[in-house]
CSV table of C-alpha atoms in Angstrom, one decimal:
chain,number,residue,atom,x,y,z
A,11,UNK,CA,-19.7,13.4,-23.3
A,12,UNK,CA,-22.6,14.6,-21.2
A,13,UNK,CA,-22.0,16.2,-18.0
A,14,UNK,CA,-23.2,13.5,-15.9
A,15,UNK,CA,-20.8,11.0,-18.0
A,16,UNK,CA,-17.2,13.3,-17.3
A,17,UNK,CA,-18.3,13.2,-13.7
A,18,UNK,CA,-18.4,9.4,-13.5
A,19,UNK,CA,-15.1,9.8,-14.7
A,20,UNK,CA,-14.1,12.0,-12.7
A,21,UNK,CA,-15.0,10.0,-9.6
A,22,UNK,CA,-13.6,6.6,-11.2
A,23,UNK,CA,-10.5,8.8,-11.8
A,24,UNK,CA,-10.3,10.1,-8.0
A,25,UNK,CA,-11.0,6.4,-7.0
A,26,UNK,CA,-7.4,5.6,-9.3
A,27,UNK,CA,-8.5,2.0,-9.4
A,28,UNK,CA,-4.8,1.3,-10.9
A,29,UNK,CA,-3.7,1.7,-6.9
A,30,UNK,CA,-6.1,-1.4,-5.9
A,31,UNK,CA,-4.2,-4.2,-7.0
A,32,UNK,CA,-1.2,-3.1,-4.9
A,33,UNK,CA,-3.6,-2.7,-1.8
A,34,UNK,CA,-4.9,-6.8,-1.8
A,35,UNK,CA,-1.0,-7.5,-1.9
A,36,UNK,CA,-1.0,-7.5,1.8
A,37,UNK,CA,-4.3,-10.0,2.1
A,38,UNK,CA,-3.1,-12.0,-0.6
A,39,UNK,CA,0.5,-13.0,1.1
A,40,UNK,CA,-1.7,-13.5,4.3
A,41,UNK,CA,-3.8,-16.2,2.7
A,42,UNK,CA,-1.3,-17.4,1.0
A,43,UNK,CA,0.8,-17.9,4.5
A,44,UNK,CA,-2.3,-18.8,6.5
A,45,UNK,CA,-3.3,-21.8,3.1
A,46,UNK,CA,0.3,-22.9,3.5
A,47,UNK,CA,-1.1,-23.9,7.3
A,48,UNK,CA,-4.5,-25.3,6.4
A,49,UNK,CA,-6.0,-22.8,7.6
A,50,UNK,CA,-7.5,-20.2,4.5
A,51,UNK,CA,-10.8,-19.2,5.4
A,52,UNK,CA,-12.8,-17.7,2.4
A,53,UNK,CA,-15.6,-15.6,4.3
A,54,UNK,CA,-12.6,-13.7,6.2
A,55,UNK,CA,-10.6,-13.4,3.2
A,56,UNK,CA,-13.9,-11.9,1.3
A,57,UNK,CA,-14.4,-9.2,3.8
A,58,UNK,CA,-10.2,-8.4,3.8
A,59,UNK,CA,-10.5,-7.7,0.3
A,60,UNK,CA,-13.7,-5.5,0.4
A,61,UNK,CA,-12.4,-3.8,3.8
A,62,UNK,CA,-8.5,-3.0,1.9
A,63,UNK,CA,-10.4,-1.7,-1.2
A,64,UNK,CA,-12.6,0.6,0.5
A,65,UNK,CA,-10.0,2.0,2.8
A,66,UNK,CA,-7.5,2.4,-0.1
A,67,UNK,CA,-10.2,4.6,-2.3
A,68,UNK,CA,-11.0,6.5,1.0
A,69,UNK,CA,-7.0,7.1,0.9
A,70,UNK,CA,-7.2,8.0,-2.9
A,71,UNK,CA,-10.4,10.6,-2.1
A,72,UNK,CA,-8.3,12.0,1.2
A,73,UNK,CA,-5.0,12.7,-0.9
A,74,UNK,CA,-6.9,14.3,-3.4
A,75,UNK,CA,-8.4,16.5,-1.2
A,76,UNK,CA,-5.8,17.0,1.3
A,77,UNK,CA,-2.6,17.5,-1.6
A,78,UNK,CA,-5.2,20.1,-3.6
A,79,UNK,CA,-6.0,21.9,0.2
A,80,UNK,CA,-2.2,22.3,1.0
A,81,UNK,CA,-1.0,22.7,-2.5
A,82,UNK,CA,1.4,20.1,-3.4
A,83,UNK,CA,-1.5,19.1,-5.9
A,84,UNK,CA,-0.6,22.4,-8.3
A,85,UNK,CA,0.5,23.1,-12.2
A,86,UNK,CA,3.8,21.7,-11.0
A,87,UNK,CA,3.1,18.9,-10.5
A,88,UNK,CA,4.4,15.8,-12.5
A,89,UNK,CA,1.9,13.1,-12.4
A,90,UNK,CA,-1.5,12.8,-13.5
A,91,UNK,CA,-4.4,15.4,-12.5
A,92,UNK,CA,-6.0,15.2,-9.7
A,93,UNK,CA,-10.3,15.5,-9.8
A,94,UNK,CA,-10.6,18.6,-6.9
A,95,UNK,CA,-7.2,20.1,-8.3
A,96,UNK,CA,-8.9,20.7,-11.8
A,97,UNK,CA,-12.1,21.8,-10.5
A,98,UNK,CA,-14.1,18.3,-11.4
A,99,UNK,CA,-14.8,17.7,-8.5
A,100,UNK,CA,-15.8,20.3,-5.5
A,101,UNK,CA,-14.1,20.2,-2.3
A,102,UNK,CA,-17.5,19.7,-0.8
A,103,UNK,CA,-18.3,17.0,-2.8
A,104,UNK,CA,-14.7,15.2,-1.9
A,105,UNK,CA,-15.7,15.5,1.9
A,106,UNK,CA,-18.9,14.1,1.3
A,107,UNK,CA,-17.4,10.8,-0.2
A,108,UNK,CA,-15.0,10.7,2.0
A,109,UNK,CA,-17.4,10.2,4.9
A,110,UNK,CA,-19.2,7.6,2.9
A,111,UNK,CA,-16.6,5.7,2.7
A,112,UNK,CA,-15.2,6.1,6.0
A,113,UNK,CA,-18.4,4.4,7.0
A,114,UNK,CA,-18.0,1.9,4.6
A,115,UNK,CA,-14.8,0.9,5.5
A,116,UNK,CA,-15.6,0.6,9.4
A,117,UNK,CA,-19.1,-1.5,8.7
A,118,UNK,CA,-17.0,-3.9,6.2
A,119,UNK,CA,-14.4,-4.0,9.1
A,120,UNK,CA,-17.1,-4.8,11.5
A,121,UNK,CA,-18.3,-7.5,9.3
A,122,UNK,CA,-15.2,-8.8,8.9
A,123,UNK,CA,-14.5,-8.6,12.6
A,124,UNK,CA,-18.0,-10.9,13.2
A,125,UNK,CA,-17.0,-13.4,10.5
A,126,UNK,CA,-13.4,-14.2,12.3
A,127,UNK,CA,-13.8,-13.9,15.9
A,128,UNK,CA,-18.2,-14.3,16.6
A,129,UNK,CA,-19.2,-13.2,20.0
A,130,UNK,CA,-16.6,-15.2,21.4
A,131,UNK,CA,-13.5,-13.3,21.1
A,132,UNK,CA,-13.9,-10.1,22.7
A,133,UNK,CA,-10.7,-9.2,23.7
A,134,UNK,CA,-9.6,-10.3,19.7
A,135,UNK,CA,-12.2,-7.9,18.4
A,136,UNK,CA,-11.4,-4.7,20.3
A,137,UNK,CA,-8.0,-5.1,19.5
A,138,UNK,CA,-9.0,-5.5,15.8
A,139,UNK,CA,-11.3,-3.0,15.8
A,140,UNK,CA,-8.7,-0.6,17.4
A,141,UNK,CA,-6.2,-1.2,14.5
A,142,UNK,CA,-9.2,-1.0,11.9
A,143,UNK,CA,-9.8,2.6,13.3
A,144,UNK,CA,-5.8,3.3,12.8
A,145,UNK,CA,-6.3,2.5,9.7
A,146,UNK,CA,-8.7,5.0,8.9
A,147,UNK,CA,-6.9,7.1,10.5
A,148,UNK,CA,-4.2,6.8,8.7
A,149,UNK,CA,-6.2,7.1,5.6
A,150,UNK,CA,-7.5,10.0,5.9
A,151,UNK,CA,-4.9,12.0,8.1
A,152,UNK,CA,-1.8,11.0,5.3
A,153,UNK,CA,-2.8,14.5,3.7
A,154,UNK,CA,-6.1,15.2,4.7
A,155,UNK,CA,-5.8,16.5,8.0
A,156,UNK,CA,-5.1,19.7,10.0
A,157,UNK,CA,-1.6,18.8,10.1
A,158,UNK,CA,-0.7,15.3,7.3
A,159,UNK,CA,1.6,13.6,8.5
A,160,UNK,CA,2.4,12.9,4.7
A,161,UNK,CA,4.2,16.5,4.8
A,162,UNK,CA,6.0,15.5,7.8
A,163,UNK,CA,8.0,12.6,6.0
A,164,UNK,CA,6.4,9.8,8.0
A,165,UNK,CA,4.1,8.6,4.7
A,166,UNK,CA,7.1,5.8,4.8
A,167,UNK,CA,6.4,4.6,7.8
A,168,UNK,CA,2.8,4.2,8.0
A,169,UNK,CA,2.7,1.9,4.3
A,170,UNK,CA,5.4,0.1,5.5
A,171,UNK,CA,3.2,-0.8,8.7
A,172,UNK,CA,-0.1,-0.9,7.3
A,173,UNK,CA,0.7,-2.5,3.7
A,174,UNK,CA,3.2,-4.8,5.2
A,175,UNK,CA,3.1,-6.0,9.2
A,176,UNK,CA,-0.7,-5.0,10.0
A,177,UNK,CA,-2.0,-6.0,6.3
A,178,UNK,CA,-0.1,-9.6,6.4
A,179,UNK,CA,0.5,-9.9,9.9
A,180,UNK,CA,-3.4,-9.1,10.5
A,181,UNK,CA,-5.0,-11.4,7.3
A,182,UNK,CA,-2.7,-14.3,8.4
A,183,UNK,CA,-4.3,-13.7,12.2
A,184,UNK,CA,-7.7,-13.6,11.3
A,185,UNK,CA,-8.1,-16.9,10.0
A,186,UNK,CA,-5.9,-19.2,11.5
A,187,UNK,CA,-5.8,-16.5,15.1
A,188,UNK,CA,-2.4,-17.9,16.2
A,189,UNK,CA,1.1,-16.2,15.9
A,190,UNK,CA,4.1,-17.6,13.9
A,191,UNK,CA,6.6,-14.7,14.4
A,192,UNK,CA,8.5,-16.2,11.0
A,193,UNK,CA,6.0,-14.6,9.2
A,194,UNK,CA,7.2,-10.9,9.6
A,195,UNK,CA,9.7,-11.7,7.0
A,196,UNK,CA,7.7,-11.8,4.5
A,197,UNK,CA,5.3,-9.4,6.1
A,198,UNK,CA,8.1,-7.0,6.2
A,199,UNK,CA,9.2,-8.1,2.0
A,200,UNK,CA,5.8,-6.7,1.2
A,201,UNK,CA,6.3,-3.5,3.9
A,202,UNK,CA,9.4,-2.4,1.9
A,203,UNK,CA,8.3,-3.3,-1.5
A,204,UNK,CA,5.1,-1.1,-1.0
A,205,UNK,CA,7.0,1.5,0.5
A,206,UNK,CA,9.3,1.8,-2.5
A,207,UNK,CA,6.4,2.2,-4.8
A,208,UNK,CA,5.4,4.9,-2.6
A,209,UNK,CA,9.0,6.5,-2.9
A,210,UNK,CA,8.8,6.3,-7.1
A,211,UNK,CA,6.3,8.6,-6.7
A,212,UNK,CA,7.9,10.6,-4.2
A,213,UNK,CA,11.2,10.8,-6.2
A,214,UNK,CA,9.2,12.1,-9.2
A,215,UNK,CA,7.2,15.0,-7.3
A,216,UNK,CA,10.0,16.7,-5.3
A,217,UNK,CA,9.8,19.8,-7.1
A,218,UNK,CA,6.2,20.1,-6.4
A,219,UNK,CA,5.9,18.7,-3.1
A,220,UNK,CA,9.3,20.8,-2.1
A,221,UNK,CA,7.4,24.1,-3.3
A,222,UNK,CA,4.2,22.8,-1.5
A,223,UNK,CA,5.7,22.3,1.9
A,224,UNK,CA,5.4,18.7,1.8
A,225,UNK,CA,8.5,17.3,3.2
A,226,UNK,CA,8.7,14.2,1.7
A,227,UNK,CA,11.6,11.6,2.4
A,228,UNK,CA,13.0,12.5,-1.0
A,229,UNK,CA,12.3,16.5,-0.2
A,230,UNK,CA,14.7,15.8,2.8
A,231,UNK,CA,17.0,13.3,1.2
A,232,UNK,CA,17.5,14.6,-2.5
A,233,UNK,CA,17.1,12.9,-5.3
A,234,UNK,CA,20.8,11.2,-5.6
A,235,UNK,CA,20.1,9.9,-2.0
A,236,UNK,CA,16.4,9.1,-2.0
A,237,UNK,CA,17.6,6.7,-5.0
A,238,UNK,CA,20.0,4.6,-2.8
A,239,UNK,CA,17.0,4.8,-0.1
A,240,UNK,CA,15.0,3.1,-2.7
A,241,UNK,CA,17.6,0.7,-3.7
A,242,UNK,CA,18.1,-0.1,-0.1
A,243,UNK,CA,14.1,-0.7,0.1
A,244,UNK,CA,14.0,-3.8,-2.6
A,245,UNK,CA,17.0,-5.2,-1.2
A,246,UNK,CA,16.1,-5.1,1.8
A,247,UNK,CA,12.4,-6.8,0.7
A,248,UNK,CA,13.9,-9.2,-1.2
A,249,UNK,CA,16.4,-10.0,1.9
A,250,UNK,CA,13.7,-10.5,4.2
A,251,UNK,CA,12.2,-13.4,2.0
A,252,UNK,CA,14.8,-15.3,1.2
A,253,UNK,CA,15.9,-15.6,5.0
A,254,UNK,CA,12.3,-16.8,5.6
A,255,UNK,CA,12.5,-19.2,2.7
A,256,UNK,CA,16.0,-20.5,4.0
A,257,UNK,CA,14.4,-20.7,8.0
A,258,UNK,CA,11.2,-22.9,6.2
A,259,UNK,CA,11.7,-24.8,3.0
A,260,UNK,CA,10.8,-27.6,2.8
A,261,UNK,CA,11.4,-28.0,-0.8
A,262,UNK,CA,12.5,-25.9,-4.1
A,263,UNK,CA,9.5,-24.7,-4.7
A,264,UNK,CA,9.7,-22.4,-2.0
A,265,UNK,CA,12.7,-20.0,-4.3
A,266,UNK,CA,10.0,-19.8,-6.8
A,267,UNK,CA,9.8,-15.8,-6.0
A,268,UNK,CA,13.1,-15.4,-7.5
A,269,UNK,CA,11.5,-15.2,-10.9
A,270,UNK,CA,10.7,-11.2,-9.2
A,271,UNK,CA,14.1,-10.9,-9.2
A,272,UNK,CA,15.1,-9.7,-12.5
A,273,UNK,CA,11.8,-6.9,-11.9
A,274,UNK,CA,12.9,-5.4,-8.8
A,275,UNK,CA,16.6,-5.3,-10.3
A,276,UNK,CA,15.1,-3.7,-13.3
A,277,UNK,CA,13.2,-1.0,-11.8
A,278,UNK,CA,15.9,-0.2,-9.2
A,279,UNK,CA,18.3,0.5,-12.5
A,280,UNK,CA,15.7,2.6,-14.1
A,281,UNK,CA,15.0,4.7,-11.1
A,282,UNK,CA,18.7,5.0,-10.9
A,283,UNK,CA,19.2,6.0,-13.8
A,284,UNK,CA,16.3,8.0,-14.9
A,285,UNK,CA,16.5,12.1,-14.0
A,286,UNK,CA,13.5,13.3,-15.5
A,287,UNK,CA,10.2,13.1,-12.8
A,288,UNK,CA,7.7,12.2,-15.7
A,289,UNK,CA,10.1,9.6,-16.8
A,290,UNK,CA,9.7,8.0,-13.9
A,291,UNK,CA,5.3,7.6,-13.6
A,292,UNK,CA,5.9,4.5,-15.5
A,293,UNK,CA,8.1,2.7,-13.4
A,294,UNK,CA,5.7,3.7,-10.5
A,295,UNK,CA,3.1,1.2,-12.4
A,296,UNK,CA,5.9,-1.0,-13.1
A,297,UNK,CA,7.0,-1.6,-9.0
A,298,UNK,CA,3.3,-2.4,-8.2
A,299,UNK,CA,2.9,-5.1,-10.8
A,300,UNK,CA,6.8,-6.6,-9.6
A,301,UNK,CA,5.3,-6.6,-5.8
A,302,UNK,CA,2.2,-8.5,-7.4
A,303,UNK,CA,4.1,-11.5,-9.0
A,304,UNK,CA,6.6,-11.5,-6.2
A,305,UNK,CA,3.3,-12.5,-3.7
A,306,UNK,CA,1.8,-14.5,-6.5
A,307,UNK,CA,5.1,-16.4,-7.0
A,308,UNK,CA,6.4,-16.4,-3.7
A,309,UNK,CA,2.5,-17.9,-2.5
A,310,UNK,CA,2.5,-20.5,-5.3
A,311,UNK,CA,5.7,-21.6,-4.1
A,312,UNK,CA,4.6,-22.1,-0.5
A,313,UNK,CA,1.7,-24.3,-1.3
A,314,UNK,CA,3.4,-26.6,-4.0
């Protein structure tokens, strides 16, 4: 392969596309709960997708930079190579992408911005925009910055937040711009069940990350108790669901996302049971795709 072809790869590999999917979770329970109202609006949804994607590859190019920079990136680690840890891709060149789409992100925010509120709502769009700026934030500073909060242990937090109460909370908002505090349930369903996917791949770098400094919830837990964290996590999604369900069916299709049960049960068994950190990369995938047909399911079963 020519030199100009490995280094496509190499940026399509730092983008890890297989992290996208996850990331429109959040807009696609939104719609789903703002459809359910009458209220799906496709131009906002359009620019929540593009703004989600961009922010999650500028939080693929951050933690690639910031876990090579502080080391939790090294030949200890468990999971797949990183682009600026094995040298295909220069530090400088990292930065400069990560500005790019730092701007991306916050003129498809804008945009979005625009399309939901006009000139009208002022206060609306300042608040927005002030969350949008979190977000990149949060992107960026996860293990990219002068001090990552990643290495602190608060990585947890700020999915849970930003995949789940902003992400759905904030897509649902956009288009129909009232408040229904019923749906933090399910905001929160997607909050955990994103989280959790975060801790699989927590659980399987300890080692690494406990050598690099980066005191993960799992560094701090151990692996025995990180394990009942993450069983705690899809309960505690699925929970959060079915009390919604049970506060607004109006029919049976509404239970439909218990066909994700038997997934999450899976995958907490196998993360029980599993010692070995690469063992455990494939149940990483597997959690992603369960959150997926838990929204797809638990959406279908809102609008039938």
């Amino acid at each position: 392969m020519s030199s100009s072809g490995s280094k496509v790869k190499a940026w399509i590999s730092a983008f890890r596309l297989r992290t996208l999917p996850l990331a429109l979770a959040s807009i696609g329970m939104g719609s789903f709960l703002a459809a359910a109202e009458g209220k799906f609006n496709l131009a906002v949804v359009g620019w929540c997708m593009l703004t989600t994607l961009l922010l999650q590859i500028l939080s693929n190019l951050a933690n690639d930079y910031g876990d090579t920079k502080h080391g939790a990136d090294s030949i200890h680690r468990q999971g797949p190579q990183r682009a600026v840890q094995a040298g295909l891709i220069t530090p400088g060149q990292m930065k400069r992408a990560m500005v790019i789409f730092t701007l991306l992100s916050l003129f498809s925010g804008l945009m979005l911005l625009w399309t939901a509120f006009g000139h009208e709502g002022l206060y609306l769009f300042l608040l927005f925009l002030g969350l949008g700026l979190a977000a990149i934030w949060a992107a960026i500073n996860y293990t990219a910055g002068a001090k990552p909060y990643g290495y602190a242990g608060l990585g947890d937090i700020s999915v849970f937040l930003f995949f789940g109460l902003v992400g759905v909370g904030g897509t649902y908002f956009l288009q129909t711009q009232s408040l229904n505090y019923r749906i933090l349930l399910p905001a929160a369903s997607l909050g955990f069940f994103s989280t959790a996917v975060l801790n699989v791949n927590n659980i399987r770098d300890i080692e690494s990350d406990r050598l690099a400094g980066k005191y993960s919830l799992p560094v701090r837990l151990g692996p025995i108790k990180a394990r009942i964290y993450h069983l705690v996590l899809l309960t505690a999604g699925f929970l959060a669901s079915l009390f919604f369900v049970l506060l607004t069916s109006h029919n049976n299709w509404q239970f439909l996302f218990l066909l994700a049960l038997p997934l999450l049960g899976f995958n907490g068994w196998q993360v029980w049971r599993i010692r070995q950190s690469k063992a455990l990369d494939p149940y990483l995938k597997q959690m992603a795709l369960t959150t997926l047909v838990f929204v797809v399911s638990f959406g279908i079963g809102l609008l039938l």
